PDB file of N, CA and C in Angstrom:
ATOM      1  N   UNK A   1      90.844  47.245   7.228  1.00 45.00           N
ATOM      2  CA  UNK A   1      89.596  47.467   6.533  1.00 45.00           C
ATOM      3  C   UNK A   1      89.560  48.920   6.057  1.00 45.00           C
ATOM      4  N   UNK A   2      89.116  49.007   4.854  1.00 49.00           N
ATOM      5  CA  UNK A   2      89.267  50.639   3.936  1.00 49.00           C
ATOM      6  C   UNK A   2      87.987  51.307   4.283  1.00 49.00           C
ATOM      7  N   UNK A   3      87.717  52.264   4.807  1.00 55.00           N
ATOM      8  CA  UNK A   3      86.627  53.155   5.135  1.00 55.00           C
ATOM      9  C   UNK A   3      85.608  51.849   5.050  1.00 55.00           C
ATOM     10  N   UNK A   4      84.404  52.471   5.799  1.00 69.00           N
ATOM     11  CA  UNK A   4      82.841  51.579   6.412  1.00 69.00           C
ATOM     12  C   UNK A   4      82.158  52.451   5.521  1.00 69.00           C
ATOM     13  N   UNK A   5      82.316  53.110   4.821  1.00 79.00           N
ATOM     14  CA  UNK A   5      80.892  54.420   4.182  1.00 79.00           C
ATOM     15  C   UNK A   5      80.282  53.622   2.867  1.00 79.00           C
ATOM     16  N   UNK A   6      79.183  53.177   2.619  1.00 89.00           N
ATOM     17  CA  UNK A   6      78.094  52.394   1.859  1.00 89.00           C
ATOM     18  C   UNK A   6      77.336  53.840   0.767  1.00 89.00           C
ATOM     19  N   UNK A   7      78.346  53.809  -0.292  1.00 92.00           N
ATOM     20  CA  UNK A   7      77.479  54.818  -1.615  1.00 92.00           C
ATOM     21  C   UNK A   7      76.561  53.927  -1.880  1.00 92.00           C
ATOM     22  N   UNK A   8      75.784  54.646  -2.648  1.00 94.00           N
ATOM     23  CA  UNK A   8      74.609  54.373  -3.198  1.00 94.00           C
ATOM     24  C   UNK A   8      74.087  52.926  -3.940  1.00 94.00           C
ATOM     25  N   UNK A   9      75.378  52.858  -5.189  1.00 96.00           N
ATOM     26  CA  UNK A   9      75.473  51.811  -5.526  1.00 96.00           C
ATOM     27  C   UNK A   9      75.920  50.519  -4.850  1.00 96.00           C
ATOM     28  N   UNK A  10      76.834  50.674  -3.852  1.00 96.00           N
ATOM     29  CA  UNK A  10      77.313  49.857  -3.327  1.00 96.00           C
ATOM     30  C   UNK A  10      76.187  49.389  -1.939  1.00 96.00           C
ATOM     31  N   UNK A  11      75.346  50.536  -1.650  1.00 97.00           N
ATOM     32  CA  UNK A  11      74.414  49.460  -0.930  1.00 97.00           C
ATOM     33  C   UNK A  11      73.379  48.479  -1.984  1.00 97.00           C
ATOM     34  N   UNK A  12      73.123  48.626  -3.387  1.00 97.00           N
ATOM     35  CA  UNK A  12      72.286  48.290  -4.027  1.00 97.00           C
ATOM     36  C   UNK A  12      73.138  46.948  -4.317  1.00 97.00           C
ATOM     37  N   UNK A  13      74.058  46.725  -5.044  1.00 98.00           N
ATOM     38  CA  UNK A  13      75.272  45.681  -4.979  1.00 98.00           C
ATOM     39  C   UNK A  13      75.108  45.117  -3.661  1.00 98.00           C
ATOM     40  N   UNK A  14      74.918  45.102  -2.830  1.00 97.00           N
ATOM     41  CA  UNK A  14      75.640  44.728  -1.221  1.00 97.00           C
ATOM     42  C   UNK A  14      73.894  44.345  -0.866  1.00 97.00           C
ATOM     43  N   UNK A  15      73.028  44.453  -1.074  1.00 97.00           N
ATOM     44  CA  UNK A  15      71.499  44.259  -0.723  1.00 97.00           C
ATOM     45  C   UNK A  15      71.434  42.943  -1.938  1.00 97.00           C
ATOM     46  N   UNK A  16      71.946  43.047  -2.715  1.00 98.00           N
ATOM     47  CA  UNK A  16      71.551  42.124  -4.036  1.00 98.00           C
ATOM     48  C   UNK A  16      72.371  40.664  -3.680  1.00 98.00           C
ATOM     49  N   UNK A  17      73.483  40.425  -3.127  1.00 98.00           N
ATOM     50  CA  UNK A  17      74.763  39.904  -2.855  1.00 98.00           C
ATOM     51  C   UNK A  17      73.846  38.812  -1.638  1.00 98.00           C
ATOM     52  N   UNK A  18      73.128  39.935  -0.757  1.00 97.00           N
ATOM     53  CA  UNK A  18      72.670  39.217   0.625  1.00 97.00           C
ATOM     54  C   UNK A  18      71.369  38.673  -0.258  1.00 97.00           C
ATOM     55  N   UNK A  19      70.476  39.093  -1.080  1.00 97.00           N
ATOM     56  CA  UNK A  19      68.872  38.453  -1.632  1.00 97.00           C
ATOM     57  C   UNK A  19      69.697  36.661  -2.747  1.00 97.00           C
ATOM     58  N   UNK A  20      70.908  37.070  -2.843  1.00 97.00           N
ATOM     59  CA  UNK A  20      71.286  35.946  -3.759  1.00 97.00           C
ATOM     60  C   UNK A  20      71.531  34.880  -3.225  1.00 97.00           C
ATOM     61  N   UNK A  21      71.800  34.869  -1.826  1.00 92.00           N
ATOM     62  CA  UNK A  21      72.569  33.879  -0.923  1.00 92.00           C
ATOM     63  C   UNK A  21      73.763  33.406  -1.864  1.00 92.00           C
ATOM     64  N   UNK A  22      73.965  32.127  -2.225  1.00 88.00           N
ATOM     65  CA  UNK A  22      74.911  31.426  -2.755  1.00 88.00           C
ATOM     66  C   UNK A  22      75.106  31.179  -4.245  1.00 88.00           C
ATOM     67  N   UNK A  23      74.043  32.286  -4.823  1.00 92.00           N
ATOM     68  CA  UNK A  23      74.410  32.863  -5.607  1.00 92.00           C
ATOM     69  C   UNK A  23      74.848  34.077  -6.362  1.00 92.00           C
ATOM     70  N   UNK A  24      75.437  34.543  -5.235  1.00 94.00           N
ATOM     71  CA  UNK A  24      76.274  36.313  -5.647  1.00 94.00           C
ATOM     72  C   UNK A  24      77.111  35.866  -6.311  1.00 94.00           C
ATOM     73  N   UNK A  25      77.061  35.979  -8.097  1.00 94.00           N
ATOM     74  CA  UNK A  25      78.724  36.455  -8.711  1.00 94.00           C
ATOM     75  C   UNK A  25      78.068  37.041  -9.814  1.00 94.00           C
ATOM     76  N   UNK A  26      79.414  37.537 -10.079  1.00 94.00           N
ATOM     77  CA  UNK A  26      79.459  38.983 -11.328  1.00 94.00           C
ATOM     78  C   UNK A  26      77.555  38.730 -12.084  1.00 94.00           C
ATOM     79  N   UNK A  27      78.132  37.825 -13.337  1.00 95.00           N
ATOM     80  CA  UNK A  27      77.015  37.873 -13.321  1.00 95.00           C
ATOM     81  C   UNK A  27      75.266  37.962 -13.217  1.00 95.00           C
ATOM     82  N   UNK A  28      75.265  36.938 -12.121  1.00 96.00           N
ATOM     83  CA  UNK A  28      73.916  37.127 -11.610  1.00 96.00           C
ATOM     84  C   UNK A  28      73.507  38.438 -11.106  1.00 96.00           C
ATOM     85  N   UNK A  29      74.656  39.160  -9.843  1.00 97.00           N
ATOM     86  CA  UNK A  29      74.691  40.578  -8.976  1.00 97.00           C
ATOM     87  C   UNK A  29      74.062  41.323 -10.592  1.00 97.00           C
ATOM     88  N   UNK A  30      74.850  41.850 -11.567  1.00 98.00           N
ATOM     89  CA  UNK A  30      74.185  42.478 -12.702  1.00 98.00           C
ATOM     90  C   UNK A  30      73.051  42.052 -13.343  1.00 98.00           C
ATOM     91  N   UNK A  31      72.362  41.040 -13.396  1.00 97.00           N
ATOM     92  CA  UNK A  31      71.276  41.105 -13.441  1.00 97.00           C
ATOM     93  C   UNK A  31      70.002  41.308 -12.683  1.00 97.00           C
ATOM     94  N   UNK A  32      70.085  40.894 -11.237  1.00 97.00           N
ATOM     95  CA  UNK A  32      69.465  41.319 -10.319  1.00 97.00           C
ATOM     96  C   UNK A  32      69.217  42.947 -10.584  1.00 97.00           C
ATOM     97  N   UNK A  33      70.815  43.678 -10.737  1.00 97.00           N
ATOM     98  CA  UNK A  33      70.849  45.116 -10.121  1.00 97.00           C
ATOM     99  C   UNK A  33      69.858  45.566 -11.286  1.00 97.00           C
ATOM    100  N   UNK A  34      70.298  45.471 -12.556  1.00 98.00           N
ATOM    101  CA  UNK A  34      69.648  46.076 -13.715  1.00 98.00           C
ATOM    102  C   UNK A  34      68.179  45.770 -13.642  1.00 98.00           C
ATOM    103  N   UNK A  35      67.615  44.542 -12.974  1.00 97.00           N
ATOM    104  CA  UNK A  35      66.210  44.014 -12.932  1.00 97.00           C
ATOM    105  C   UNK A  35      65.770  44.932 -12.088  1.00 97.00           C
ATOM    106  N   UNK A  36      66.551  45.340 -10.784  1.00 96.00           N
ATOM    107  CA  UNK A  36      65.268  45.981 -10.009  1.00 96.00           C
ATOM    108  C   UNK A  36      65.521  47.773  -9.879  1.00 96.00           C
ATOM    109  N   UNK A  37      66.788  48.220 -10.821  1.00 96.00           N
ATOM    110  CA  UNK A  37      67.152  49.334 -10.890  1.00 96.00           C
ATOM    111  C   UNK A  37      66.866  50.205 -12.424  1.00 96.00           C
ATOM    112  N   UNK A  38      66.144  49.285 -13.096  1.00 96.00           N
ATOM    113  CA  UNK A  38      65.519  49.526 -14.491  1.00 96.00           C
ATOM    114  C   UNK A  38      67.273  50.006 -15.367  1.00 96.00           C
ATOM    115  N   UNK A  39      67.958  49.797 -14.612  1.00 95.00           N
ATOM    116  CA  UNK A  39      69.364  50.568 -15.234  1.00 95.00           C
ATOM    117  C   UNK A  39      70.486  49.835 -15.931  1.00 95.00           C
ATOM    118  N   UNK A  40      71.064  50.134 -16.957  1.00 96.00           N
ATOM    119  CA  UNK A  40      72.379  49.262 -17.992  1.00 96.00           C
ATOM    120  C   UNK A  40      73.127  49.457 -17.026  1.00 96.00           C
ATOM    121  N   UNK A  41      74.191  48.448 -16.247  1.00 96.00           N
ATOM    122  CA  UNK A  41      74.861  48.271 -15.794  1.00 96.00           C
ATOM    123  C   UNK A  41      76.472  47.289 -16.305  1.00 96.00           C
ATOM    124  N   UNK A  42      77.339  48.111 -16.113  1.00 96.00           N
ATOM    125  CA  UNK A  42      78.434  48.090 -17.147  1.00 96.00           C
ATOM    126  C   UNK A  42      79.122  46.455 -16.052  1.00 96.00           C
ATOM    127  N   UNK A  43      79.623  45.411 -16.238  1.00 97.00           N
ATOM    128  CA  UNK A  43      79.612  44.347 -15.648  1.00 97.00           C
ATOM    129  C   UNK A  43      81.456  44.467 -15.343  1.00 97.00           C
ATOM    130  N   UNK A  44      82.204  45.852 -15.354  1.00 97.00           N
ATOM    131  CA  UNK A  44      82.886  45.939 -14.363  1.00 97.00           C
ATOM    132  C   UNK A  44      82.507  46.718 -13.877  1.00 97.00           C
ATOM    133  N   UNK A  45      81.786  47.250 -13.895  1.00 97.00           N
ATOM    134  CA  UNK A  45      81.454  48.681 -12.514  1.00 97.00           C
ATOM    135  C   UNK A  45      80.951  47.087 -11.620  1.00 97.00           C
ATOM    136  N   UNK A  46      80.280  46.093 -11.673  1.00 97.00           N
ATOM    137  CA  UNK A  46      80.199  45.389 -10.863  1.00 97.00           C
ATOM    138  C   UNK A  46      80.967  44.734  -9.849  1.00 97.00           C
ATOM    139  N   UNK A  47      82.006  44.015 -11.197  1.00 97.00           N
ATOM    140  CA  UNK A  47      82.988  43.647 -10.220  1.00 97.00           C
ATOM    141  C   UNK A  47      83.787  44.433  -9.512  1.00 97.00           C
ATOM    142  N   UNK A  48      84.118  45.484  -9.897  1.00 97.00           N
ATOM    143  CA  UNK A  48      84.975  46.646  -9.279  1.00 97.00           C
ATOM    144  C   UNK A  48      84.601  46.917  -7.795  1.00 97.00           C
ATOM    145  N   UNK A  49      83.336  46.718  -7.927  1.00 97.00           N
ATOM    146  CA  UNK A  49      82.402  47.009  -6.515  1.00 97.00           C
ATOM    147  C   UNK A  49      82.284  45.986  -5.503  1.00 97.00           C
ATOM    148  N   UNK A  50      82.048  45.003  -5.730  1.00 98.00           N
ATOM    149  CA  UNK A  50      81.939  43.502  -5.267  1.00 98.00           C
ATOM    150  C   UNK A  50      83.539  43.444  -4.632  1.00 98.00           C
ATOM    151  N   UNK A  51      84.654  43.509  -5.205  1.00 97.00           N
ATOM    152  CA  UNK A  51      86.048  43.213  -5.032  1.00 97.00           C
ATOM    153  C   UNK A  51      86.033  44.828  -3.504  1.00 97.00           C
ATOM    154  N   UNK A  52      85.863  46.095  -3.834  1.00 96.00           N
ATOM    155  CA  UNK A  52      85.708  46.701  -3.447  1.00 96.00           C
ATOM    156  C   UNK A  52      85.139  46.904  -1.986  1.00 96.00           C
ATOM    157  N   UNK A  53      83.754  45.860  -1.943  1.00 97.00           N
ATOM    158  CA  UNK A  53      82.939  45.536  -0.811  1.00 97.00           C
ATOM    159  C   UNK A  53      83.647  44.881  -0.075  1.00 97.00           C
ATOM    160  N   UNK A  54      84.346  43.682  -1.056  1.00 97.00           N
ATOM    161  CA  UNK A  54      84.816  42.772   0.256  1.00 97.00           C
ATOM    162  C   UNK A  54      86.379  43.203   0.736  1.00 97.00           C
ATOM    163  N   UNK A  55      86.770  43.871  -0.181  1.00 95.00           N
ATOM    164  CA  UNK A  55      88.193  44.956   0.805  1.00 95.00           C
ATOM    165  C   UNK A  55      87.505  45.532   1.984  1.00 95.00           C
ATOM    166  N   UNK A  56      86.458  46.123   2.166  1.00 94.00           N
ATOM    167  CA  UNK A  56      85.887  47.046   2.877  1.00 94.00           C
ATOM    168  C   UNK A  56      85.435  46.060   4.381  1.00 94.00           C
ATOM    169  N   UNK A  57      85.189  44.766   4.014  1.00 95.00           N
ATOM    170  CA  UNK A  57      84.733  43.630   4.619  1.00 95.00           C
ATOM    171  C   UNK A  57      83.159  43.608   4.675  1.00 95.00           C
ATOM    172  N   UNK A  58      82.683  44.331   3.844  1.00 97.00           N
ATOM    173  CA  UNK A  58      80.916  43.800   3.599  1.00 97.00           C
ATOM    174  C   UNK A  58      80.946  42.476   3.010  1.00 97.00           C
ATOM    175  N   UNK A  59      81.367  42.195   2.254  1.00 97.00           N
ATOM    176  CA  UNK A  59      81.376  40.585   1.676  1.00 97.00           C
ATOM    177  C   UNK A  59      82.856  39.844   1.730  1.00 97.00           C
ATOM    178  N   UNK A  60      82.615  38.359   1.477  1.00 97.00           N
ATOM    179  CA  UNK A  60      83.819  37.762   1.257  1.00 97.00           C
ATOM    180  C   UNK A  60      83.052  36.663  -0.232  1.00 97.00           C
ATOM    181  N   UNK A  61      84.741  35.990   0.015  1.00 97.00           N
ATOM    182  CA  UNK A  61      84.512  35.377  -1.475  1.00 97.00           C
ATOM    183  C   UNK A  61      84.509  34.113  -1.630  1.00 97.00           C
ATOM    184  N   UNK A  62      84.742  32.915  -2.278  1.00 95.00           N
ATOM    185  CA  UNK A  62      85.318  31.824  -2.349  1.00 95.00           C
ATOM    186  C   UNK A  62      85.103  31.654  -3.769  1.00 95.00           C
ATOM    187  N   UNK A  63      85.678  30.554  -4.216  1.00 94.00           N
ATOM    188  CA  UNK A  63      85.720  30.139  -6.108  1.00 94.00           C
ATOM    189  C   UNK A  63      84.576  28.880  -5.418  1.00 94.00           C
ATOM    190  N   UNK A  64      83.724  28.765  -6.711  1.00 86.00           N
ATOM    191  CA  UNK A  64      82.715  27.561  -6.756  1.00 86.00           C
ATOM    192  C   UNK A  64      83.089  26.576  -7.491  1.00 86.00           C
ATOM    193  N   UNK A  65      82.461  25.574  -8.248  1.00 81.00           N
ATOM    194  CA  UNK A  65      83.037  24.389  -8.984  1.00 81.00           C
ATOM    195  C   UNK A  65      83.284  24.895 -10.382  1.00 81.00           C
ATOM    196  N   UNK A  66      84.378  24.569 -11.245  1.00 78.00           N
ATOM    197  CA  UNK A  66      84.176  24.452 -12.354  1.00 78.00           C
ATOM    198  C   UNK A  66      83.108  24.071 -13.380  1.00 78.00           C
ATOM    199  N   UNK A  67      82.623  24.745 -14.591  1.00 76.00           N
ATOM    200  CA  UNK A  67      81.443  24.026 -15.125  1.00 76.00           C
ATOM    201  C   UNK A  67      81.886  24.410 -16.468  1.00 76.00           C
ATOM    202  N   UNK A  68      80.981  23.018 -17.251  1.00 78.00           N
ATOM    203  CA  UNK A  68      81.705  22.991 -18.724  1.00 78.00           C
ATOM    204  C   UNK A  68      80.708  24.400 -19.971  1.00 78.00           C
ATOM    205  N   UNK A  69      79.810  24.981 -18.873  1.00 74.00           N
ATOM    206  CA  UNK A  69      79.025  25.740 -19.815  1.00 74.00           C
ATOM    207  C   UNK A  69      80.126  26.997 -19.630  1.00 74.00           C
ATOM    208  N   UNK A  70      80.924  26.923 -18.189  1.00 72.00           N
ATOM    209  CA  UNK A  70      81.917  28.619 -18.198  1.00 72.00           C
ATOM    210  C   UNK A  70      83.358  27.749 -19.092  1.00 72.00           C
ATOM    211  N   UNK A  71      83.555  26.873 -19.411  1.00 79.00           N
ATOM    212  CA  UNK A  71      84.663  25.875 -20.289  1.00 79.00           C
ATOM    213  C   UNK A  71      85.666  25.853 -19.337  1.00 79.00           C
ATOM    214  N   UNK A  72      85.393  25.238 -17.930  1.00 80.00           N
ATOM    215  CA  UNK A  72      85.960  25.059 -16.951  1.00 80.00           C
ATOM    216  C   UNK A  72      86.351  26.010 -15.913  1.00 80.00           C
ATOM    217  N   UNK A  73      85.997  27.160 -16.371  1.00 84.00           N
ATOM    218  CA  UNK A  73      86.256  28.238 -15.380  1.00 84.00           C
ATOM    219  C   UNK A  73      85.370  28.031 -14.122  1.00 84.00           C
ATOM    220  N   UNK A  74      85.890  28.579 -13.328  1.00 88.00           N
ATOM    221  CA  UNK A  74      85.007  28.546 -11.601  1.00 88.00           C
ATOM    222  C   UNK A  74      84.662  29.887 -11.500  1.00 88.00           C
ATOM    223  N   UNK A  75      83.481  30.464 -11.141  1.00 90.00           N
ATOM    224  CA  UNK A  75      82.824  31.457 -10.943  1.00 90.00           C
ATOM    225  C   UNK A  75      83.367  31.720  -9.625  1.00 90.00           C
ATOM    226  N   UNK A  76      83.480  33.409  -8.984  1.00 94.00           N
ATOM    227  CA  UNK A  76      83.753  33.214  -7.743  1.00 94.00           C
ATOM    228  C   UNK A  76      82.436  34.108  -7.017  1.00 94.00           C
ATOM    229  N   UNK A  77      81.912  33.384  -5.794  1.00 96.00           N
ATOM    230  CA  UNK A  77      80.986  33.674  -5.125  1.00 96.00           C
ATOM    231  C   UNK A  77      80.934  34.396  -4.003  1.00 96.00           C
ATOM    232  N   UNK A  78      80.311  35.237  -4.058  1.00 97.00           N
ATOM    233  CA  UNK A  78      80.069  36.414  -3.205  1.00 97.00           C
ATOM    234  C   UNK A  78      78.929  36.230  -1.603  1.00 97.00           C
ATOM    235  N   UNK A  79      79.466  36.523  -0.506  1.00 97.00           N
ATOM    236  CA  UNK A  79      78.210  36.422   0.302  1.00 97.00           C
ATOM    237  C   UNK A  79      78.444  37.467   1.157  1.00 97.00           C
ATOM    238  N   UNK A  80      77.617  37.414   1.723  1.00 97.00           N
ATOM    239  CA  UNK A  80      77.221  38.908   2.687  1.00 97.00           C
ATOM    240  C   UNK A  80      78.199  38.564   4.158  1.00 97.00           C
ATOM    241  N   UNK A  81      78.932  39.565   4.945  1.00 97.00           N
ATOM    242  CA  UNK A  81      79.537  39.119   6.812  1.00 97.00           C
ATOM    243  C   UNK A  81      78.786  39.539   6.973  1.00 97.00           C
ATOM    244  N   UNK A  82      78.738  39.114   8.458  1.00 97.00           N
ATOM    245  CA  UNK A  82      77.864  39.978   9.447  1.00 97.00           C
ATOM    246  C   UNK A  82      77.968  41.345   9.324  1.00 97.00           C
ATOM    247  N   UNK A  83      79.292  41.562   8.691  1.00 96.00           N
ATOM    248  CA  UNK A  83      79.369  42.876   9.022  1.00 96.00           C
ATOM    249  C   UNK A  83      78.603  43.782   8.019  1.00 96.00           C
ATOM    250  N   UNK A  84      78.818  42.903   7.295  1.00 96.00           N
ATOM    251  CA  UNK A  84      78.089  44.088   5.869  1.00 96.00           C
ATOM    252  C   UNK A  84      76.404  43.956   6.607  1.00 96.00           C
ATOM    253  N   UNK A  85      76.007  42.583   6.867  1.00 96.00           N
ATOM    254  CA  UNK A  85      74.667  42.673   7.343  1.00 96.00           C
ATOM    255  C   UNK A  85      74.385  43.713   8.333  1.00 96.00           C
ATOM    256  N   UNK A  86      75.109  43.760   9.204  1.00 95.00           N
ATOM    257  CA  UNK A  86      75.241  44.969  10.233  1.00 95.00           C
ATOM    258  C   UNK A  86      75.093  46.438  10.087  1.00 95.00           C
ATOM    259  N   UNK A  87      75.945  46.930   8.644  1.00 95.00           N
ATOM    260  CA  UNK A  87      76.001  48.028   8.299  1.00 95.00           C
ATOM    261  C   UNK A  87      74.865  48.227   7.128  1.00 95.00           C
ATOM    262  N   UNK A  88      73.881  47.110   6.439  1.00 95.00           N
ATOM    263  CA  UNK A  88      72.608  47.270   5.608  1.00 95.00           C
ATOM    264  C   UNK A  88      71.719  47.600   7.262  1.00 95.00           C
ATOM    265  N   UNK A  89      71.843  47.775   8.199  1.00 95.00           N
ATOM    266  CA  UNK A  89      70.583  47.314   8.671  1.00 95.00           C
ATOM    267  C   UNK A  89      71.061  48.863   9.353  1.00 95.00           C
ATOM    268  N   UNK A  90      72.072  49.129   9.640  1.00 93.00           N
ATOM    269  CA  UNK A  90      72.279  50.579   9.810  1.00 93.00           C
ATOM    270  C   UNK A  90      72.124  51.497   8.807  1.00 93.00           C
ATOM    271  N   UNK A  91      72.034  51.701   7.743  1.00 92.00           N
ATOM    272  CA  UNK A  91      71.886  52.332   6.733  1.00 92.00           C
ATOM    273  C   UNK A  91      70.274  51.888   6.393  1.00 92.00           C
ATOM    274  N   UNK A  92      69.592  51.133   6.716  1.00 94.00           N
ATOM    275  CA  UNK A  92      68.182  50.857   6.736  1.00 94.00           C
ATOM    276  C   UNK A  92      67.657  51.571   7.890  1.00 94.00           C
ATOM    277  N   UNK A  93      68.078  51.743   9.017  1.00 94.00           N
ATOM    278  CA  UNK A  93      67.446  52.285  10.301  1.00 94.00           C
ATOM    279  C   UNK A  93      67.949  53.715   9.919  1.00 94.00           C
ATOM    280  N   UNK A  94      68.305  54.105   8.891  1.00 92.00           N
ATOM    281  CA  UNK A  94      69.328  55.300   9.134  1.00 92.00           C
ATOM    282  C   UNK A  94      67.864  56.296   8.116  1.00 92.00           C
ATOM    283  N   UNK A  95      67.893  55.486   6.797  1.00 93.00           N
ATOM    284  CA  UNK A  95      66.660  56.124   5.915  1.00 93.00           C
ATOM    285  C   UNK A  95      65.092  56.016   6.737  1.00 93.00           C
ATOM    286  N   UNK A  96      64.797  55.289   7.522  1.00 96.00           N
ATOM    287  CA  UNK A  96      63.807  55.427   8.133  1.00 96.00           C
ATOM    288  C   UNK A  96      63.459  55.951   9.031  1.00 96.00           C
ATOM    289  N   UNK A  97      64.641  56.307   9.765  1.00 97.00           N
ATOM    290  CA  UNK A  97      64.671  57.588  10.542  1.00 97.00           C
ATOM    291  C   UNK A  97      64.089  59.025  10.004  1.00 97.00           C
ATOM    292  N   UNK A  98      64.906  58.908   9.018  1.00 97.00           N
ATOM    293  CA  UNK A  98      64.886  60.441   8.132  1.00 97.00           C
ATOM    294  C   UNK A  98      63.630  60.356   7.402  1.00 97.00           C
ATOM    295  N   UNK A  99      63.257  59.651   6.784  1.00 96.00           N
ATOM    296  CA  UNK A  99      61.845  59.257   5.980  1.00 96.00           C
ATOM    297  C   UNK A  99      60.799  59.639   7.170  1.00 96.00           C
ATOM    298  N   UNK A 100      60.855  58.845   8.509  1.00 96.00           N
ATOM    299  CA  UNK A 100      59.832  59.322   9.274  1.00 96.00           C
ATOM    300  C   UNK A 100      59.859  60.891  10.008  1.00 96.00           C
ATOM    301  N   UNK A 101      60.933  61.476   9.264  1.00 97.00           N
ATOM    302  CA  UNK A 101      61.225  62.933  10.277  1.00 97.00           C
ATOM    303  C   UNK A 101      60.442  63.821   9.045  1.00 97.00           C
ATOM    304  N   UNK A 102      60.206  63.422   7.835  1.00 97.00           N
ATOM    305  CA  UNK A 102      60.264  64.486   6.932  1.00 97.00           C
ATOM    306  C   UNK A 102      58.299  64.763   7.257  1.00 97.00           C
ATOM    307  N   UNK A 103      58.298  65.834   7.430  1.00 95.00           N
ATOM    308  CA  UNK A 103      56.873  66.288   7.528  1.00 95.00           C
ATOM    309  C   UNK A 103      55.520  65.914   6.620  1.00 95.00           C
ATOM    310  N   UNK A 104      54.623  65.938   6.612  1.00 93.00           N
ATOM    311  CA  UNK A 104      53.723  64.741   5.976  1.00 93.00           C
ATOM    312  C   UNK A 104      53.061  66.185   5.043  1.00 93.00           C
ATOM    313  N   UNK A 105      53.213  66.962   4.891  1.00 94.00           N
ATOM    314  CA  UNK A 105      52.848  68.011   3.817  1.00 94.00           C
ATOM    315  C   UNK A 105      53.584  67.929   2.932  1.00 94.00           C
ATOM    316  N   UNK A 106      55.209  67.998   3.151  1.00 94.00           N
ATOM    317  CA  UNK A 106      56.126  68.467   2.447  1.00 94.00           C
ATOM    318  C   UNK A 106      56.040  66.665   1.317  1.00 94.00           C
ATOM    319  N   UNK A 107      55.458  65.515   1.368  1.00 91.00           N
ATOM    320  CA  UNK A 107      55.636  64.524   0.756  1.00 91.00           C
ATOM    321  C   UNK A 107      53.825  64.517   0.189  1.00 91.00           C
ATOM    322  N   UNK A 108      53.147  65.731   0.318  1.00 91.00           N
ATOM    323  CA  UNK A 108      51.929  65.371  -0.860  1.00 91.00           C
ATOM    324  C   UNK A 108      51.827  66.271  -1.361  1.00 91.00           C
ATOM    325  N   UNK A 109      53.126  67.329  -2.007  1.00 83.00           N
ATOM    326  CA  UNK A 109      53.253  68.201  -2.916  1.00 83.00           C
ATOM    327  C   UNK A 109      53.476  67.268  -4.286  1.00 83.00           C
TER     328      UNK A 109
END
């Protein structure tokens, strides 16, 4: 497994992957991301990331059915391991830590 460290994007990818259930692939992941990140997202920076995640072992993969709207191509589907679930929920306990340390003046400037 290639380094455990979750950038920025790749927790946003990797949060989107787990809200899709059984439907994480290329496509959909980029629309989700761009929907809730107001942001153009280039649809290999996606896959790059996704392929990336699941080297890392946050996700794995499998191919789904062929369909005549992809002209027989099989989409391949993305889902969350435990492990990636493991390491969102550490990186969730990790910002709320720090969020609750930051002093309550310094956030009503």
């Amino acid at each position: 497994m290639k380094g455990t460290y979750l950038g920025e994007f790749e927790e946003v990818v990797l949060l989107t992957v787990a809200m899709l259930e059984d439907e994480g692939y290329g496509i959909s992941v980029k629309q989700q991301v761009e929907l809730r990140t107001k942001r153009t997202i280039n649809l290999s920076a996606i896959h790059s990331t996704l392929y990336r995640l699941e080297k890392k072992g946050f996700l794995n993969s499998r191919l789904g059915e062929a369909t005549k709207v992809r002209g027989g191509k099989r989409k391949r589907i993305f889902y969350i391991t435990p492990y990636g679930v493991k390491s969102l929920k550490e990186a969730k306990s990790l910002r709320e830590d720090i969020w609750n340390s930051i002093p309550t003046y310094v956030l009503q400037k």
